[in-house]
Amino acid sequence: MLVKLTKPGIAGVATAVMLAAGSAQAEVEIEYWQYFFDARVTAMEQLIENFESANPDITVTMTHFPYADYRTKVAAAIPAGEGPDVVQLFYGWLNDYVAAELIQPLPNDAFPPSMIEDEFFPMVGAMREGDNYWALPTAVRSLALFYNKTLFDEAGISGPPGTLDEFIETAKMLTKTDAAGNLTQVGITAGMNAQDHHWFREVLVRQFGGEPYLDDYRTVNYNSEAGIAAAGFYTGLVNEHKVSAFGFMDEPQAAFKAGRAGMHIDGSFRIGSLNKTRGLKWGVTELPANSDGMRSNYSSYWVNAITTKAEGEKYDAAVKFMQYVTSDEAMQIWLDVVGELPAKPSVGLTEANANDEVFGPFIRGLAYANTTKFANESAQRQILIDMVQRIDIEGQAVADSIAIAAEAEQELLNEYHN
């Protein structure tokens, strides 16, 4: 705060010092950390600007790091009393952050659990432990079926499939081989190394009548008739129907972006890179339903949390900032700038957003999505990669391979939770 004195003097200088000191005490600066991604940084800059305009006594400084370094930086800074007051983290890291005392629960007066459960999509319940929520998202992600419009037109297919049976028939029409019988174009991409492990767990197992886990994701339950049927359907795309190949062009999304795949299951985060792919004409629709019309989906998200570093006036400012970045206004800005989906139905299910040609299928999928509570996502994904390889390469029976996978994953979960 600047004070202009017409007649400088001892009294005037003292007044200026007092006013300046009072101004400094009234201003609070907090730090916000997230990993670097162009659109996310741009969106957060806009949110910070809006927040500071409404709260002129609070300054928010944003710091971002490359994704590969991010968790290490956070884990080192907070225990040292440095780093962020509000931090972005992947939902699957929550238990680790709580156990390491890096974050603190959201205050119930500002974030009543009943309010959160009324206003947010159900999958954010994974952020609740006991009587408190520990973190909340601005945006969420879900899966949908991308399809290549050019290849559909060439095959004379009028539109994307609505059911799993139609999905297989459509994939057959899109598949091409050379004179030797080698696949040159797949009807659908396949690979547990991408998003298919989510499609298997939270979508196919449920659509075949099962539950992938019990006891709040502490007990593996896909070693069942439903799980065997789901795994048989999935591996059958390659081994029975011959509409795909595991490892085709190494990564599923690469095959789709290259125009060598008719369909591809992926997350809403893929929209930006597809938009930048020259010559690719694509559409997107909800994941296929089963024969009874039942749909399922998987949702993941990044959340914001208040760190244990935030105390006193910084804590109060952090609570205010958390309230803003989880507001309807912030979610709409995040959708417009980043392309990630609002975490509240009040924003996501507006007529304009829910019926949007691109975002709509993902947003509608949130209404029936489930969020896996991972102990170690990469290790759990690898177990399913190994399961498929035993079936595909070694010719192991589906039931035998899924039993091995379930036992391995249960051991991992037991070690983590006990």
PDB file of N, CA and C in Angstrom, residues 162-228:
ATOM      1  N   GLY A 162     -24.078 -49.577 -30.601  1.00  0.00           N
ATOM      2  CA  GLY A 162     -24.694 -49.254 -29.327  1.00  0.00           C
ATOM      3  C   GLY A 162     -24.590 -50.364 -28.306  1.00  0.00           C
ATOM      4  N   THR A 163     -24.379 -51.608 -28.779  1.00  0.00           N
ATOM      5  CA  THR A 163     -24.288 -52.753 -27.874  1.00  0.00           C
ATOM      6  C   THR A 163     -22.998 -53.519 -28.141  1.00  0.00           C
ATOM      7  N   LEU A 164     -22.654 -54.425 -27.224  1.00  0.00           N
ATOM      8  CA  LEU A 164     -21.447 -55.230 -27.385  1.00  0.00           C
ATOM      9  C   LEU A 164     -21.535 -56.138 -28.616  1.00  0.00           C
ATOM     10  N   ASP A 165     -22.721 -56.674 -28.899  1.00  0.00           N
ATOM     11  CA  ASP A 165     -22.881 -57.505 -30.099  1.00  0.00           C
ATOM     12  C   ASP A 165     -22.652 -56.678 -31.367  1.00  0.00           C
ATOM     13  N   GLU A 166     -23.228 -55.490 -31.406  1.00  0.00           N
ATOM     14  CA  GLU A 166     -23.025 -54.597 -32.558  1.00  0.00           C
ATOM     15  C   GLU A 166     -21.562 -54.182 -32.648  1.00  0.00           C
ATOM     16  N   PHE A 167     -20.941 -54.019 -31.502  1.00  0.00           N
ATOM     17  CA  PHE A 167     -19.529 -53.641 -31.432  1.00  0.00           C
ATOM     18  C   PHE A 167     -18.651 -54.671 -32.155  1.00  0.00           C
ATOM     19  N   ILE A 168     -18.894 -55.948 -31.911  1.00  0.00           N
ATOM     20  CA  ILE A 168     -18.103 -57.001 -32.566  1.00  0.00           C
ATOM     21  C   ILE A 168     -18.367 -57.013 -34.067  1.00  0.00           C
ATOM     22  N   GLU A 169     -19.625 -56.906 -34.458  1.00  0.00           N
ATOM     23  CA  GLU A 169     -19.948 -56.924 -35.889  1.00  0.00           C
ATOM     24  C   GLU A 169     -19.357 -55.715 -36.611  1.00  0.00           C
ATOM     25  N   THR A 170     -19.389 -54.578 -35.959  1.00  0.00           N
ATOM     26  CA  THR A 170     -18.791 -53.368 -36.553  1.00  0.00           C
ATOM     27  C   THR A 170     -17.289 -53.530 -36.685  1.00  0.00           C
ATOM     28  N   ALA A 171     -16.646 -54.093 -35.663  1.00  0.00           N
ATOM     29  CA  ALA A 171     -15.196 -54.306 -35.702  1.00  0.00           C
ATOM     30  C   ALA A 171     -14.813 -55.232 -36.851  1.00  0.00           C
ATOM     31  N   LYS A 172     -15.625 -56.243 -37.101  1.00  0.00           N
ATOM     32  CA  LYS A 172     -15.349 -57.159 -38.207  1.00  0.00           C
ATOM     33  C   LYS A 172     -15.366 -56.428 -39.545  1.00  0.00           C
ATOM     34  N   MET A 173     -16.307 -55.521 -39.715  1.00  0.00           N
ATOM     35  CA  MET A 173     -16.432 -54.770 -40.975  1.00  0.00           C
ATOM     36  C   MET A 173     -15.266 -53.807 -41.179  1.00  0.00           C
ATOM     37  N   LEU A 174     -14.603 -53.430 -40.086  1.00  0.00           N
ATOM     38  CA  LEU A 174     -13.511 -52.452 -40.167  1.00  0.00           C
ATOM     39  C   LEU A 174     -12.130 -53.100 -40.259  1.00  0.00           C
ATOM     40  N   THR A 175     -12.050 -54.408 -40.071  1.00  0.00           N
ATOM     41  CA  THR A 175     -10.771 -55.102 -40.035  1.00  0.00           C
ATOM     42  C   THR A 175     -10.282 -55.438 -41.442  1.00  0.00           C
ATOM     43  N   LYS A 176      -8.993 -55.231 -41.679  1.00  0.00           N
ATOM     44  CA  LYS A 176      -8.391 -55.530 -42.982  1.00  0.00           C
ATOM     45  C   LYS A 176      -7.119 -56.354 -42.782  1.00  0.00           C
ATOM     46  N   THR A 177      -6.853 -57.254 -43.721  1.00  0.00           N
ATOM     47  CA  THR A 177      -5.624 -58.053 -43.706  1.00  0.00           C
ATOM     48  C   THR A 177      -4.965 -58.000 -45.075  1.00  0.00           C
ATOM     49  N   ASP A 178      -3.658 -58.340 -45.125  1.00  0.00           N
ATOM     50  CA  ASP A 178      -2.968 -58.410 -46.411  1.00  0.00           C
ATOM     51  C   ASP A 178      -3.118 -59.817 -46.998  1.00  0.00           C
ATOM     52  N   ALA A 179      -2.450 -60.065 -48.108  1.00  0.00           N
ATOM     53  CA  ALA A 179      -2.583 -61.350 -48.798  1.00  0.00           C
ATOM     54  C   ALA A 179      -2.128 -62.518 -47.933  1.00  0.00           C
ATOM     55  N   ALA A 180      -1.218 -62.259 -47.011  1.00  0.00           N
ATOM     56  CA  ALA A 180      -0.711 -63.317 -46.131  1.00  0.00           C
ATOM     57  C   ALA A 180      -1.563 -63.496 -44.883  1.00  0.00           C
ATOM     58  N   GLY A 181      -2.600 -62.689 -44.749  1.00  0.00           N
ATOM     59  CA  GLY A 181      -3.468 -62.803 -43.596  1.00  0.00           C
ATOM     60  C   GLY A 181      -3.060 -61.964 -42.408  1.00  0.00           C
ATOM     61  N   ASN A 182      -2.054 -61.110 -42.597  1.00  0.00           N
ATOM     62  CA  ASN A 182      -1.602 -60.242 -41.506  1.00  0.00           C
ATOM     63  C   ASN A 182      -2.509 -59.016 -41.395  1.00  0.00           C
ATOM     64  N   LEU A 183      -2.806 -58.632 -40.186  1.00  0.00           N
ATOM     65  CA  LEU A 183      -3.656 -57.453 -39.975  1.00  0.00           C
ATOM     66  C   LEU A 183      -2.960 -56.186 -40.449  1.00  0.00           C
ATOM     67  N   THR A 184      -3.640 -55.417 -41.268  1.00  0.00           N
ATOM     68  CA  THR A 184      -3.145 -54.102 -41.682  1.00  0.00           C
ATOM     69  C   THR A 184      -3.990 -52.981 -41.083  1.00  0.00           C
ATOM     70  N   GLN A 185      -5.203 -53.341 -40.654  1.00  0.00           N
ATOM     71  CA  GLN A 185      -6.106 -52.384 -40.010  1.00  0.00           C
ATOM     72  C   GLN A 185      -6.975 -53.157 -39.029  1.00  0.00           C
ATOM     73  N   VAL A 186      -7.007 -52.707 -37.787  1.00  0.00           N
ATOM     74  CA  VAL A 186      -7.807 -53.415 -36.788  1.00  0.00           C
ATOM     75  C   VAL A 186      -9.153 -52.740 -36.618  1.00  0.00           C
ATOM     76  N   GLY A 187     -10.153 -53.549 -36.307  1.00  0.00           N
ATOM     77  CA  GLY A 187     -11.471 -52.979 -36.075  1.00  0.00           C
ATOM     78  C   GLY A 187     -11.548 -52.245 -34.761  1.00  0.00           C
ATOM     79  N   ILE A 188     -10.812 -52.758 -33.766  1.00  0.00           N
ATOM     80  CA  ILE A 188     -10.769 -52.143 -32.439  1.00  0.00           C
ATOM     81  C   ILE A 188      -9.363 -52.331 -31.887  1.00  0.00           C
ATOM     82  N   THR A 189      -8.838 -51.348 -31.238  1.00  0.00           N
ATOM     83  CA  THR A 189      -7.532 -51.494 -30.597  1.00  0.00           C
ATOM     84  C   THR A 189      -7.665 -52.394 -29.369  1.00  0.00           C
ATOM     85  N   ALA A 190      -6.555 -52.979 -28.943  1.00  0.00           N
ATOM     86  CA  ALA A 190      -6.565 -53.838 -27.763  1.00  0.00           C
ATOM     87  C   ALA A 190      -5.227 -53.743 -27.052  1.00  0.00           C
ATOM     88  N   GLY A 191      -5.285 -53.599 -25.739  1.00  0.00           N
ATOM     89  CA  GLY A 191      -4.048 -53.543 -24.966  1.00  0.00           C
ATOM     90  C   GLY A 191      -4.306 -53.127 -23.541  1.00  0.00           C
ATOM     91  N   MET A 192      -4.011 -54.001 -22.597  1.00  0.00           N
ATOM     92  CA  MET A 192      -4.164 -53.669 -21.178  1.00  0.00           C
ATOM     93  C   MET A 192      -3.167 -52.598 -20.743  1.00  0.00           C
ATOM     94  N   ASN A 193      -2.167 -52.328 -21.580  1.00  0.00           N
ATOM     95  CA  ASN A 193      -1.193 -51.293 -21.246  1.00  0.00           C
ATOM     96  C   ASN A 193      -1.777 -49.893 -21.362  1.00  0.00           C
ATOM     97  N   ALA A 194      -2.942 -49.764 -22.002  1.00  0.00           N
ATOM     98  CA  ALA A 194      -3.601 -48.462 -22.122  1.00  0.00           C
ATOM     99  C   ALA A 194      -4.802 -48.418 -21.170  1.00  0.00           C
ATOM    100  N   GLN A 195      -5.992 -48.123 -21.687  1.00  0.00           N
ATOM    101  CA  GLN A 195      -7.165 -47.981 -20.824  1.00  0.00           C
ATOM    102  C   GLN A 195      -8.002 -49.254 -20.708  1.00  0.00           C
ATOM    103  N   ASP A 196      -7.589 -50.308 -21.400  1.00  0.00           N
ATOM    104  CA  ASP A 196      -8.410 -51.518 -21.412  1.00  0.00           C
ATOM    105  C   ASP A 196      -8.479 -52.208 -20.053  1.00  0.00           C
ATOM    106  N   HIS A 197      -7.472 -52.024 -19.205  1.00  0.00           N
ATOM    107  CA  HIS A 197      -7.578 -52.661 -17.882  1.00  0.00           C
ATOM    108  C   HIS A 197      -8.704 -52.035 -17.072  1.00  0.00           C
ATOM    109  N   HIS A 198      -9.000 -50.760 -17.293  1.00  0.00           N
ATOM    110  CA  HIS A 198     -10.156 -50.131 -16.659  1.00  0.00           C
ATOM    111  C   HIS A 198     -11.452 -50.643 -17.299  1.00  0.00           C
ATOM    112  N   TRP A 199     -11.449 -50.766 -18.626  1.00  0.00           N
ATOM    113  CA  TRP A 199     -12.629 -51.268 -19.336  1.00  0.00           C
ATOM    114  C   TRP A 199     -12.979 -52.678 -18.855  1.00  0.00           C
ATOM    115  N   PHE A 200     -11.956 -53.508 -18.659  1.00  0.00           N
ATOM    116  CA  PHE A 200     -12.203 -54.864 -18.181  1.00  0.00           C
ATOM    117  C   PHE A 200     -12.794 -54.849 -16.773  1.00  0.00           C
ATOM    118  N   ARG A 201     -12.122 -54.160 -15.830  1.00  0.00           N
ATOM    119  CA  ARG A 201     -12.529 -54.193 -14.432  1.00  0.00           C
ATOM    120  C   ARG A 201     -13.916 -53.607 -14.206  1.00  0.00           C
ATOM    121  N   GLU A 202     -14.041 -52.332 -14.544  1.00  0.00           N
ATOM    122  CA  GLU A 202     -15.216 -51.578 -14.124  1.00  0.00           C
ATOM    123  C   GLU A 202     -16.367 -51.606 -15.127  1.00  0.00           C
ATOM    124  N   VAL A 203     -16.106 -52.113 -16.337  1.00  0.00           N
ATOM    125  CA  VAL A 203     -17.160 -52.120 -17.347  1.00  0.00           C
ATOM    126  C   VAL A 203     -17.562 -53.549 -17.700  1.00  0.00           C
ATOM    127  N   LEU A 204     -16.656 -54.313 -18.297  1.00  0.00           N
ATOM    128  CA  LEU A 204     -17.018 -55.635 -18.786  1.00  0.00           C
ATOM    129  C   LEU A 204     -17.422 -56.593 -17.667  1.00  0.00           C
ATOM    130  N   VAL A 205     -16.671 -56.617 -16.573  1.00  0.00           N
ATOM    131  CA  VAL A 205     -17.032 -57.520 -15.476  1.00  0.00           C
ATOM    132  C   VAL A 205     -18.442 -57.212 -14.984  1.00  0.00           C
ATOM    133  N   ARG A 206     -18.755 -55.951 -14.847  1.00  0.00           N
ATOM    134  CA  ARG A 206     -20.095 -55.562 -14.391  1.00  0.00           C
ATOM    135  C   ARG A 206     -21.153 -55.901 -15.441  1.00  0.00           C
ATOM    136  N   GLN A 207     -20.828 -55.669 -16.715  1.00  0.00           N
ATOM    137  CA  GLN A 207     -21.808 -55.945 -17.766  1.00  0.00           C
ATOM    138  C   GLN A 207     -22.098 -57.440 -17.917  1.00  0.00           C
ATOM    139  N   PHE A 208     -21.158 -58.276 -17.499  1.00  0.00           N
ATOM    140  CA  PHE A 208     -21.391 -59.710 -17.528  1.00  0.00           C
ATOM    141  C   PHE A 208     -21.950 -60.227 -16.198  1.00  0.00           C
ATOM    142  N   GLY A 209     -22.374 -59.289 -15.337  1.00  0.00           N
ATOM    143  CA  GLY A 209     -23.115 -59.660 -14.140  1.00  0.00           C
ATOM    144  C   GLY A 209     -22.326 -59.752 -12.858  1.00  0.00           C
ATOM    145  N   GLY A 210     -21.111 -59.236 -12.808  1.00  0.00           N
ATOM    146  CA  GLY A 210     -20.290 -59.377 -11.619  1.00  0.00           C
ATOM    147  C   GLY A 210     -19.915 -58.067 -10.966  1.00  0.00           C
ATOM    148  N   GLU A 211     -19.147 -58.175  -9.901  1.00  0.00           N
ATOM    149  CA  GLU A 211     -18.538 -57.038  -9.203  1.00  0.00           C
ATOM    150  C   GLU A 211     -17.040 -57.289  -9.196  1.00  0.00           C
ATOM    151  N   PRO A 212     -16.232 -56.365  -9.678  1.00  0.00           N
ATOM    152  CA  PRO A 212     -14.795 -56.636  -9.755  1.00  0.00           C
ATOM    153  C   PRO A 212     -14.117 -56.765  -8.390  1.00  0.00           C
ATOM    154  N   TYR A 213     -14.619 -56.046  -7.398  1.00  0.00           N
ATOM    155  CA  TYR A 213     -14.025 -56.070  -6.054  1.00  0.00           C
ATOM    156  C   TYR A 213     -15.142 -56.007  -5.021  1.00  0.00           C
ATOM    157  N   LEU A 214     -14.819 -56.431  -3.809  1.00  0.00           N
ATOM    158  CA  LEU A 214     -15.716 -56.309  -2.664  1.00  0.00           C
ATOM    159  C   LEU A 214     -14.974 -55.596  -1.538  1.00  0.00           C
ATOM    160  N   ASP A 215     -15.689 -55.297  -0.451  1.00  0.00           N
ATOM    161  CA  ASP A 215     -15.070 -54.723   0.758  1.00  0.00           C
ATOM    162  C   ASP A 215     -14.282 -53.452   0.455  1.00  0.00           C
ATOM    163  N   ASP A 216     -14.944 -52.546  -0.259  1.00  0.00           N
ATOM    164  CA  ASP A 216     -14.321 -51.254  -0.571  1.00  0.00           C
ATOM    165  C   ASP A 216     -12.983 -51.448  -1.291  1.00  0.00           C
ATOM    166  N   TYR A 217     -12.998 -52.350  -2.285  1.00  0.00           N
ATOM    167  CA  TYR A 217     -11.848 -52.615  -3.151  1.00  0.00           C
ATOM    168  C   TYR A 217     -10.672 -53.265  -2.425  1.00  0.00           C
ATOM    169  N   ARG A 218     -10.975 -53.965  -1.347  1.00  0.00           N
ATOM    170  CA  ARG A 218      -9.928 -54.696  -0.626  1.00  0.00           C
ATOM    171  C   ARG A 218      -9.910 -56.181  -0.993  1.00  0.00           C
ATOM    172  N   THR A 219     -10.994 -56.668  -1.613  1.00  0.00           N
ATOM    173  CA  THR A 219     -11.098 -58.077  -1.952  1.00  0.00           C
ATOM    174  C   THR A 219     -11.365 -58.249  -3.441  1.00  0.00           C
ATOM    175  N   VAL A 220     -10.498 -58.978  -4.125  1.00  0.00           N
ATOM    176  CA  VAL A 220     -10.664 -59.239  -5.561  1.00  0.00           C
ATOM    177  C   VAL A 220     -11.841 -60.185  -5.758  1.00  0.00           C
ATOM    178  N   ASN A 221     -12.718 -59.841  -6.716  1.00  0.00           N
ATOM    179  CA  ASN A 221     -13.918 -60.649  -6.927  1.00  0.00           C
ATOM    180  C   ASN A 221     -14.151 -60.982  -8.398  1.00  0.00           C
ATOM    181  N   TYR A 222     -13.168 -60.725  -9.271  1.00  0.00           N
ATOM    182  CA  TYR A 222     -13.399 -61.019 -10.689  1.00  0.00           C
ATOM    183  C   TYR A 222     -13.035 -62.453 -11.081  1.00  0.00           C
ATOM    184  N   ASN A 223     -12.550 -63.252 -10.112  1.00  0.00           N
ATOM    185  CA  ASN A 223     -12.345 -64.674 -10.386  1.00  0.00           C
ATOM    186  C   ASN A 223     -13.692 -65.369 -10.191  1.00  0.00           C
ATOM    187  N   SER A 224     -14.584 -65.157 -11.146  1.00  0.00           N
ATOM    188  CA  SER A 224     -15.979 -65.587 -11.053  1.00  0.00           C
ATOM    189  C   SER A 224     -16.477 -65.913 -12.450  1.00  0.00           C
ATOM    190  N   GLU A 225     -17.693 -66.397 -12.548  1.00  0.00           N
ATOM    191  CA  GLU A 225     -18.261 -66.662 -13.870  1.00  0.00           C
ATOM    192  C   GLU A 225     -18.312 -65.385 -14.697  1.00  0.00           C
ATOM    193  N   ALA A 226     -18.694 -64.284 -14.057  1.00  0.00           N
ATOM    194  CA  ALA A 226     -18.767 -63.009 -14.765  1.00  0.00           C
ATOM    195  C   ALA A 226     -17.383 -62.562 -15.224  1.00  0.00           C
ATOM    196  N   GLY A 227     -16.393 -62.700 -14.352  1.00  0.00           N
ATOM    197  CA  GLY A 227     -15.041 -62.305 -14.718  1.00  0.00           C
ATOM    198  C   GLY A 227     -14.477 -63.152 -15.837  1.00  0.00           C
ATOM    199  N   ILE A 228     -14.729 -64.450 -15.786  1.00  0.00           N
ATOM    200  CA  ILE A 228     -14.255 -65.344 -16.849  1.00  0.00           C
ATOM    201  C   ILE A 228     -14.926 -64.988 -18.175  1.00  0.00           C
TER     202      ILE A 228
END
